[in-house]
MMTF fields as JSON, N, C-alpha, C and O atoms, coordinates in Angstrom:
{
  "mmtfVersion": "1.0.0",
  "mmtfProducer": "UNKNOWN",
  "numBonds": 455,
  "numAtoms": 456,
  "numGroups": 114,
  "numChains": 1,
  "numModels": 1,
  "chainsPerModel": [1],
  "groupsPerChain": [114],
  "chainIdList": ["A"],
  "bondAtomList": [4, 2, 8, 6, 12, 10, 16, 14, 20, 18, 24, 22, 28, 26, 32, 30, 36, 34, 40, 38, 44, 42, 48, 46, 52, 50, 56, 54, 60, 58, 64, 62, 68, 66, 72, 70, 76, 74, 80, 78, 84, 82, 88, 86, 92, 90, 96, 94, 100, 98, 104, 102, 108, 106, 112, 110, 116, 114, 120, 118, 124, 122, 128, 126, 132, 130, 136, 134, 140, 138, 144, 142, 148, 146, 152, 150, 156, 154, 160, 158, 164, 162, 168, 166, 172, 170, 176, 174, 180, 178, 184, 182, 188, 186, 192, 190, 196, 194, 200, 198, 204, 202, 208, 206, 212, 210, 216, 214, 220, 218, 224, 222, 228, 226, 232, 230, 236, 234, 240, 238, 244, 242, 248, 246, 252, 250, 256, 254, 260, 258, 264, 262, 268, 266, 272, 270, 276, 274, 280, 278, 284, 282, 288, 286, 292, 290, 296, 294, 300, 298, 304, 302, 308, 306, 312, 310, 316, 314, 320, 318, 324, 322, 328, 326, 332, 330, 336, 334, 340, 338, 344, 342, 348, 346, 352, 350, 356, 354, 360, 358, 364, 362, 368, 366, 372, 370, 376, 374, 380, 378, 384, 382, 388, 386, 392, 390, 396, 394, 400, 398, 404, 402, 408, 406, 412, 410, 416, 414, 420, 418, 424, 422, 428, 426, 432, 430, 436, 434, 440, 438, 444, 442, 448, 446, 452, 450],
  "bondOrderList": [1, 1, 1, 1, 1, 1, 1, 1, 1, 1, 1, 1, 1, 1, 1, 1, 1, 1, 1, 1, 1, 1, 1, 1, 1, 1, 1, 1, 1, 1, 1, 1, 1, 1, 1, 1, 1, 1, 1, 1, 1, 1, 1, 1, 1, 1, 1, 1, 1, 1, 1, 1, 1, 1, 1, 1, 1, 1, 1, 1, 1, 1, 1, 1, 1, 1, 1, 1, 1, 1, 1, 1, 1, 1, 1, 1, 1, 1, 1, 1, 1, 1, 1, 1, 1, 1, 1, 1, 1, 1, 1, 1, 1, 1, 1, 1, 1, 1, 1, 1, 1, 1, 1, 1, 1, 1, 1, 1, 1, 1, 1, 1, 1],
  "groupList": [{"groupName": "UNK", "atomNameList": ["N", "CA", "C", "O"], "elementList": ["N", "C", "C", "O"], "formalChargeList": [0, 0, 0, 0], "bondAtomList": [1, 0, 2, 1, 3, 2], "bondOrderList": [1, 1, 2], "singleLetterCode": "X", "chemCompType": "L-PEPTIDE LINKING"}],
  "groupTypeList": [0, 0, 0, 0, 0, 0, 0, 0, 0, 0, 0, 0, 0, 0, 0, 0, 0, 0, 0, 0, 0, 0, 0, 0, 0, 0, 0, 0, 0, 0, 0, 0, 0, 0, 0, 0, 0, 0, 0, 0, 0, 0, 0, 0, 0, 0, 0, 0, 0, 0, 0, 0, 0, 0, 0, 0, 0, 0, 0, 0, 0, 0, 0, 0, 0, 0, 0, 0, 0, 0, 0, 0, 0, 0, 0, 0, 0, 0, 0, 0, 0, 0, 0, 0, 0, 0, 0, 0, 0, 0, 0, 0, 0, 0, 0, 0, 0, 0, 0, 0, 0, 0, 0, 0, 0, 0, 0, 0, 0, 0, 0, 0, 0, 0],
  "groupIdList": [1, 2, 3, 4, 5, 6, 7, 8, 9, 10, 11, 12, 13, 14, 15, 16, 17, 18, 19, 20, 21, 22, 23, 24, 25, 26, 27, 28, 29, 30, 31, 32, 33, 34, 35, 36, 37, 38, 39, 40, 41, 42, 43, 44, 45, 46, 47, 48, 49, 50, 51, 52, 53, 54, 55, 56, 57, 58, 59, 60, 61, 62, 63, 64, 65, 66, 67, 68, 69, 70, 71, 72, 73, 74, 75, 76, 77, 78, 79, 80, 81, 82, 83, 84, 85, 86, 87, 88, 89, 90, 91, 92, 93, 94, 95, 96, 97, 98, 99, 100, 101, 102, 103, 104, 105, 106, 107, 108, 109, 110, 111, 112, 113, 114],
  "secStructList": [7, 5, 1, 1, 7, 7, 7, 2, 2, 2, 2, 2, 2, 2, 2, 2, 2, 2, 2, 2, 2, 2, 2, 2, 7, 6, 6, 7, 7, 7, 3, 3, 3, 3, 3, 3, 7, 7, 7, 6, 6, 6, 7, 1, 1, 1, 7, 5, 3, 3, 3, 3, 3, 3, 3, 7, 4, 4, 4, 7, 3, 3, 3, 7, 7, 1, 1, 1, 1, 1, 7, 7, 7, 5, 1, 1, 2, 2, 2, 2, 2, 2, 2, 2, 2, 2, 2, 2, 2, 2, 2, 2, 6, 2, 2, 2, 2, 6, 6, 6, 6, 7, 1, 7, 7, 7, 7, 7, 7, 7, 7, 7, 7, 7],
  "xCoordList": [-176.396, -174.822, -173.917, -173.955, -172.611, -171.679, -170.445, -170.033, -169.683, -168.074, -168.187, -167.372, -168.488, -168.886, -170.323, -171.496, -169.686, -170.779, -171.814, -171.892, -172.843, -174.228, -174.528, -174.063, -175.42, -175.127, -176.519, -177.126, -177.119, -178.419, -178.35, -179.466, -177.623, -177.386, -177.349, -177.896, -176.883, -176.905, -178.45, -178.804, -179.108, -180.082, -181.38, -182.422, -181.216, -182.591, -182.527, -183.475, -181.061, -180.898, -181.626, -182.268, -181.004, -181.587, -183.395, -184.038, -183.771, -185.436, -185.932, -187.058, -184.961, -185.4, -185.859, -186.907, -184.252, -184.754, -185.528, -185.982, -185.81, -187.08, -188.183, -188.824, -188.419, -189.442, -189.963, -191.04, -188.659, -188.947, -189.8, -190.971, -188.483, -189.081, -190.5, -191.199, -190.992, -192.202, -193.126, -193.61, -193.355, -193.995, -194.025, -195.158, -193.267, -193.282, -193.606, -194.065, -193.16, -193.607, -194.211, -193.761, -195.649, -196.308, -196.377, -197.19, -195.539, -196.051, -195.268, -195.648, -194.1, -192.741, -193.084, -193.284, -193.193, -193.519, -192.777, -193.154, -191.301, -190.258, -188.356, -187.695, -188.21, -186.983, -186.035, -186.177, -185.221, -183.607, -182.587, -182.594, -181.794, -180.126, -179.137, -179.235, -178.336, -177.393, -176.184, -175.997, -175.216, -174.457, -173.385, -173.484, -172.559, -171.323, -169.662, -169.533, -168.59, -167.376, -166.906, -167.693, -166.186, -165.252, -164.425, -164.203, -164.243, -163.29, -161.975, -161.38, -161.802, -160.341, -159.231, -158.921, -158.504, -157.208, -157.982, -157.18, -159.105, -159.389, -159.818, -160.085, -159.891, -159.987, -159.123, -158.048, -159.312, -158.464, -158.821, -158.957, -158.917, -159.227, -160.755, -160.912, -161.58, -162.714, -164.024, -164.799, -164.423, -165.238, -166.46, -166.384, -167.517, -168.808, -169.392, -169.311, -170.189, -170.693, -172.155, -172.566, -172.899, -174.599, -175.015, -174.813, -175.616, -176.681, -177.965, -178.19, -178.864, -180.518, -181.412, -181.366, -181.9, -183.08, -184.649, -184.804, -185.569, -186.723, -187.451, -186.941, -188.373, -189.466, -190.71, -191.494, -190.75, -192.252, -193.292, -192.921, -194.63, -195.608, -195.054, -194.214, -195.835, -195.641, -193.984, -193.544, -193.483, -192.256, -190.89, -189.91, -190.98, -190.372, -188.878, -189.041, -187.917, -187.035, -186.369, -186.166, -185.97, -185.062, -183.619, -183.773, -182.401, -180.879, -179.747, -179.151, -179.656, -178.164, -177.075, -176.996, -176.327, -174.756, -174.15, -174.544, -172.966, -171.663, -170.807, -169.846, -171.308, -170.198, -170.7, -170.083, -172.574, -173.503, -174.322, -175.136, -173.631, -174.57, -174.543, -175.413, -172.894, -172.227, -172.219, -172.518, -171.969, -172.061, -170.32, -169.732, -170.008, -168.613, -168.897, -169.803, -167.933, -167.928, -167.912, -167.676, -168.244, -167.603, -166.927, -167.503, -166.227, -165.843, -166.897, -166.739, -167.431, -169.131, -170.603, -171.294, -170.621, -172.11, -173.011, -173.791, -173.016, -174.61, -174.208, -174.833, -173.326, -172.859, -173.33, -173.981, -172.615, -172.741, -174.34, -174.99, -174.83, -176.277, -176.745, -176.828, -176.959, -177.451, -177.338, -178.4, -176.482, -175.875, -176.697, -177.206, -176.561, -177.241, -178.739, -179.195, -179.329, -180.919, -180.925, -181.545, -180.151, -180.321, -180.851, -181.714, -179.737, -179.25, -180.84, -181.694, -181.142, -182.397, -183.75, -184.698, -184.078, -185.415, -185.243, -186.161, -183.89, -183.83, -184.336, -185.214, -183.574, -184.03, -185.385, -185.805, -186.172, -187.376, -188.169, -189.107, -188.102, -189.007, -189.013, -189.824, -188.232, -187.57, -188.839, -189.728, -188.566, -189.404, -190.847, -191.382, -191.453, -192.447, -193.32, -194.497, -192.409, -193.002, -193.172, -193.874, -192.815, -192.8, -194.125, -194.884, -194.106, -195.645, -196.78, -197.617, -196.688, -197.732, -198.002, -198.982, -197.008, -197.018, -197.163, -197.878, -196.484, -196.124, -194.663, -194.18, -194.552, -193.203, -193.759, -194.448, -193.138, -193.351, -192.826, -191.718, -193.404, -192.918, -193.061, -194.013, -192.305, -191.383, -192.24, -191.767, -193.248, -193.995, -193.841, -193.769, -193.739, -193.222, -194.48, -195.618, -194.032, -195.267, -194.989, -194.162, -196.162, -196.765, -196.017, -196.06, -195.217, -194.466, -196.119, -197.03, -196.01, -197.136, -196.604, -195.797, -197.273, -197.209, -197.428, -197.744, -197.383, -197.659, -198.546, -198.965],
  "yCoordList": [25.999, 25.459, 25.274, 25.603, 24.337, 24.084, 24.3, 23.958, 24.958, 25.154, 26.235, 25.694, 26.899, 28.311, 29.1, 28.74, 30.286, 30.901, 30.769, 30.19, 31.483, 31.12, 32.518, 33.647, 31.756, 31.86, 31.981, 30.911, 32.88, 33.381, 32.331, 31.836, 31.976, 31.602, 29.941, 29.133, 29.498, 28.26, 27.735, 26.565, 28.856, 28.813, 28.708, 28.162, 29.281, 29.285, 27.953, 27.463, 27.651, 26.004, 24.683, 23.705, 25.412, 24.321, 24.014, 22.993, 25.639, 25.507, 25.29, 24.795, 25.716, 25.039, 23.119, 22.535, 22.471, 21.282, 20.682, 19.552, 21.642, 20.721, 21.302, 20.297, 21.998, 22.069, 21.033, 20.468, 20.723, 19.584, 18.527, 18.213, 17.736, 16.909, 16.864, 15.88, 18.323, 18.245, 17.61, 16.483, 18.631, 18.102, 16.61, 16.135, 15.971, 14.464, 13.386, 12.245, 14.249, 13.114, 14.404, 14.935, 14.297, 15.849, 14.919, 15.167, 14.085, 13.007, 13.474, 13.5, 13.89, 14.59, 15.223, 16.437, 14.555, 15.524, 16.741, 17.913, 16.058, 17.159, 16.605, 15.572, 18.178, 17.86, 18.7, 19.692, 17.952, 19.039, 19.038, 18.119, 19.856, 19.571, 20.975, 22.116, 19.999, 20.915, 20.392, 19.222, 21.764, 22.184, 22.553, 23.288, 21.885, 22.484, 22.145, 21.474, 22.735, 21.725, 20.898, 20.645, 20.585, 19.206, 20.583, 21.786, 19.865, 20.582, 21.261, 20.836, 22.459, 22.515, 21.82, 21.66, 21.338, 20.248, 19.38, 18.833, 19.079, 18.048, 17.829, 16.824, 19.277, 19.961, 19.708, 19.806, 19.181, 19.574, 20.464, 20.223, 21.388, 22.541, 23.113, 22.923, 23.81, 24.494, 23.282, 23.766, 22.099, 20.847, 21.144, 21.792, 20.901, 21.176, 19.962, 19.096, 19.603, 18.177, 18.283, 19.436, 17.488, 18.195, 16.783, 15.67, 17.034, 15.799, 16.081, 17.285, 15.395, 15.33, 14.33, 13.144, 15.132, 13.673, 14.008, 15.194, 13.348, 13.379, 12.671, 11.583, 13.008, 12.272, 11.748, 12.48, 10.982, 10.459, 9.935, 9.751, 9.498, 9.109, 7.808, 7.067, 7.719, 6.066, 6.277, 5.4, 7.367, 7.038, 6.703, 6.534, 6.603, 6.099, 7.633, 8.685, 7.035, 8.331, 7.947, 6.774, 8.902, 8.845, 9.597, 10.628, 9.146, 9.746, 9.856, 8.926, 10.727, 10.829, 11.913, 13.135, 11.007, 11.513, 11.312, 10.522, 11.923, 11.538, 9.862, 9.532, 9.091, 8.553, 7.125, 6.223, 7.316, 6.088, 6.053, 5.237, 7.793, 7.888, 7.682, 7.587, 7.695, 7.384, 8.953, 8.872, 10.033, 11.383, 11.698, 11.034, 12.681, 12.816, 14.293, 14.809, 15.149, 16.718, 16.82, 15.854, 18.349, 18.622, 20.183, 20.608, 20.827, 22.151, 23.228, 24.444, 22.815, 23.597, 23.242, 22.232, 24.482, 24.108, 23.589, 22.696, 24.01, 23.335, 22.34, 21.458, 21.865, 19.915, 18.985, 17.944, 19.961, 18.804, 19.119, 18.132, 20.127, 19.361, 19.066, 17.845, 19.49, 18.835, 17.012, 16.398, 16.471, 15.173, 14.267, 13.149, 15.103, 15.199, 14.515, 13.43, 15.848, 15.961, 14.445, 13.462, 14.477, 13.236, 11.771, 11.006, 11.767, 10.36, 10.512, 9.668, 11.899, 11.458, 11.442, 10.896, 11.752, 11.491, 9.937, 9.37, 9.112, 7.804, 7.004, 6.169, 7.334, 6.613, 6.395, 5.525, 8.109, 8.685, 7.782, 7.158, 7.649, 6.991, 5.48, 4.718, 5.053, 3.622, 3.315, 2.464, 4.266, 4.041, 4.807, 5.445, 4.994, 5.6, 4.853, 4.744, 3.971, 2.579, 1.421, 0.504, 1.208, 0.308, 0.713, -0.1, 1.923, 2.538, 2.171, 1.56, 2.943, 2.33, 0.886, 0.643, -0.043, -1.378, -1.863, -2.794, -1.184, -1.729, -2.842, -3.25, -2.855, -3.833, -5.677, -6.304, -5.929, -7.435, -8.417, -8.369, -8.861, -10.173, -11.463, -12.178, -11.606, -13.317, -14.25, -14.23, -15.076, -16.039, -17.281, -17.696, -18.241, -19.281, -20.407, -20.362, -21.064, -22.204, -23.062, -22.9, -23.818, -24.688, -25.698, -25.805, -26.631, -27.874, -29.102, -29.536, -29.275, -30.798, -32.037, -32.722, -32.162, -33.557, -34.817, -34.112, -35.873, -37.02, -38.063, -39.154],
  "zCoordList": [99.316, 98.598, 99.63, 100.815, 98.566, 99.963, 99.557, 98.449, 100.537, 100.702, 99.289, 98.541, 98.867, 97.612, 97.627, 97.724, 97.49, 97.232, 96.47, 95.386, 97.232, 96.542, 95.076, 94.924, 94.333, 92.724, 92.318, 92.364, 91.974, 91.346, 89.938, 89.785, 89.148, 87.712, 88.326, 87.576, 89.337, 89.927, 90.852, 91.004, 91.322, 91.965, 90.94, 91.305, 89.629, 88.938, 87.608, 86.994, 87.494, 86.876, 87.46, 87.078, 88.879, 89.868, 89.452, 89.205, 89.55, 89.339, 88.58, 88.526, 87.419, 85.62, 85.877, 85.603, 86.646, 86.387, 87.241, 87.065, 88.576, 89.719, 88.194, 87.888, 87.622, 86.9, 86.328, 86.516, 85.237, 83.872, 84.852, 84.638, 86.661, 87.114, 87.192, 86.951, 87.646, 88.493, 87.433, 87.538, 86.189, 84.628, 84.556, 84.477, 84.564, 83.934, 85.306, 85.248, 86.646, 87.904, 89.455, 90.47, 88.525, 89.394, 91.04, 91.931, 91.081, 92.604, 93.574, 94.744, 93.191, 93.909, 95.46, 95.424, 96.922, 97.717, 97.976, 97.996, 98.23, 98.276, 97.514, 97.413, 97.14, 96.777, 97.852, 98.566, 97.626, 98.339, 97.316, 96.497, 97.261, 95.853, 96.723, 97.174, 96.54, 96.964, 96.068, 95.735, 95.67, 94.6, 95.847, 96.829, 95.448, 96.067, 95.301, 94.277, 96.015, 96.076, 97.072, 97.984, 97.094, 97.454, 98.812, 98.666, 99.735, 100.962, 100.084, 99.093, 100.866, 100.47, 100.641, 101.822, 99.82, 100.064, 99.096, 98.339, 98.856, 97.815, 96.774, 96.116, 96.609, 94.777, 94.377, 94.968, 92.925, 91.917, 90.767, 89.567, 91.361, 90.155, 91.4, 92.606, 90.395, 90.336, 90.078, 89.253, 90.457, 90.47, 90.988, 92.032, 90.63, 91.066, 91.356, 90.485, 92.797, 92.648, 92.775, 92.903, 92.769, 92.808, 93.565, 93.08, 94.809, 95.446, 95.314, 95.194, 95.297, 94.613, 96.118, 96.444, 96.499, 97.238, 96.736, 96.448, 96.617, 95.953, 97.276, 97.543, 98.02, 98.294, 97.49, 96.885, 97.533, 97.022, 97.603, 98.763, 97.478, 98.224, 98.676, 98.167, 99.904, 100.318, 101.393, 102.135, 101.218, 101.717, 101.282, 102.008, 99.528, 99.209, 98.339, 97.722, 98.706, 97.679, 96.758, 96.448, 96.241, 95.108, 95.701, 96.356, 95.502, 95.903, 94.776, 94.233, 94.643, 93.41, 93.991, 93.871, 94.625, 94.946, 94.116, 93.259, 94.017, 92.505, 92.761, 92.066, 93.722, 94.249, 93.688, 93.121, 94.204, 93.268, 92.078, 91.647, 91.432, 90.962, 88.943, 88.077, 88.963, 87.968, 87.112, 85.92, 87.53, 87.579, 88.393, 89.247, 87.843, 88.361, 88.472, 87.817, 89.506, 89.872, 88.244, 87.518, 87.708, 86.337, 86.727, 87.729, 86.391, 86.592, 85.488, 85.385, 85.116, 84.377, 85.594, 85.727, 86.257, 87.253, 86.217, 86.548, 85.039, 84.17, 83.843, 84.432, 83.066, 83.204, 84.528, 84.616, 85.619, 86.785, 87.314, 87.661, 87.368, 87.556, 86.026, 85.9, 85.26, 83.967, 84.349, 84.256, 84.628, 84.589, 85.931, 86.002, 86.638, 87.947, 87.932, 88.293, 87.26, 86.823, 85.98, 86.386, 84.802, 84.418, 84.801, 84.371, 85.997, 86.851, 87.368, 87.096, 88.274, 89.092, 87.832, 88.395, 86.677, 85.87, 86.206, 86.798, 85.781, 85.283, 86.106, 85.891, 87.469, 88.322, 89.042, 89.804, 88.223, 89.189, 87.92, 88.417, 87.081, 85.554, 86.042, 85.515, 86.928, 87.508, 88.452, 88.413, 89.222, 91.064, 90.088, 90.995, 89.195, 89.28, 88.779, 89.124, 87.41, 86.442, 87.734, 87.308, 88.967, 89.52, 90.709, 91.238, 90.869, 91.585, 91.405, 92.07, 89.68, 89.101, 88.464, 87.76, 88.8, 88.793, 87.197, 86.826, 86.499, 85.248, 84.462, 83.406, 85.81, 85.821, 86.004, 86.808, 84.996, 85.073, 86.43, 86.965, 86.611, 87.808, 87.889, 88.202, 87.661, 87.509, 88.222, 89.358, 88.224, 88.632, 88.642, 87.486, 89.55, 89.081, 89.004, 89.472, 88.496, 87.326, 89.524, 90.421, 89.347, 90.089, 89.644, 88.419, 90.303, 89.83, 89.051, 89.755, 87.911, 87.963, 88.11, 87.482, 89.122, 89.953, 88.452, 87.493, 88.133, 87.234, 88.333, 87.946]
}
């Protein structure tokens, strides 16, 4: 928790989302989640922001934070957590597909000489 009091409700929501990620992608080696509010003076009301850092085998990572993930801080902690984990799920799915080698790669054709 950052710039806010800890909350059992928020802690449980985060754990539920992590469990869902682990069920879908069992190769997560570490997960760090920060739920917080901007520092005083930078707030517009009470907005929650969520940052997620997942470590995967082979030194690969998935990092989600509001400025790059396309999700914005939200006044409802449940929505902020869900949206951040939705972004993490999409990024993790793309990375897992590449790790399995399921992504097609472009091959250059050799120039045919006459």
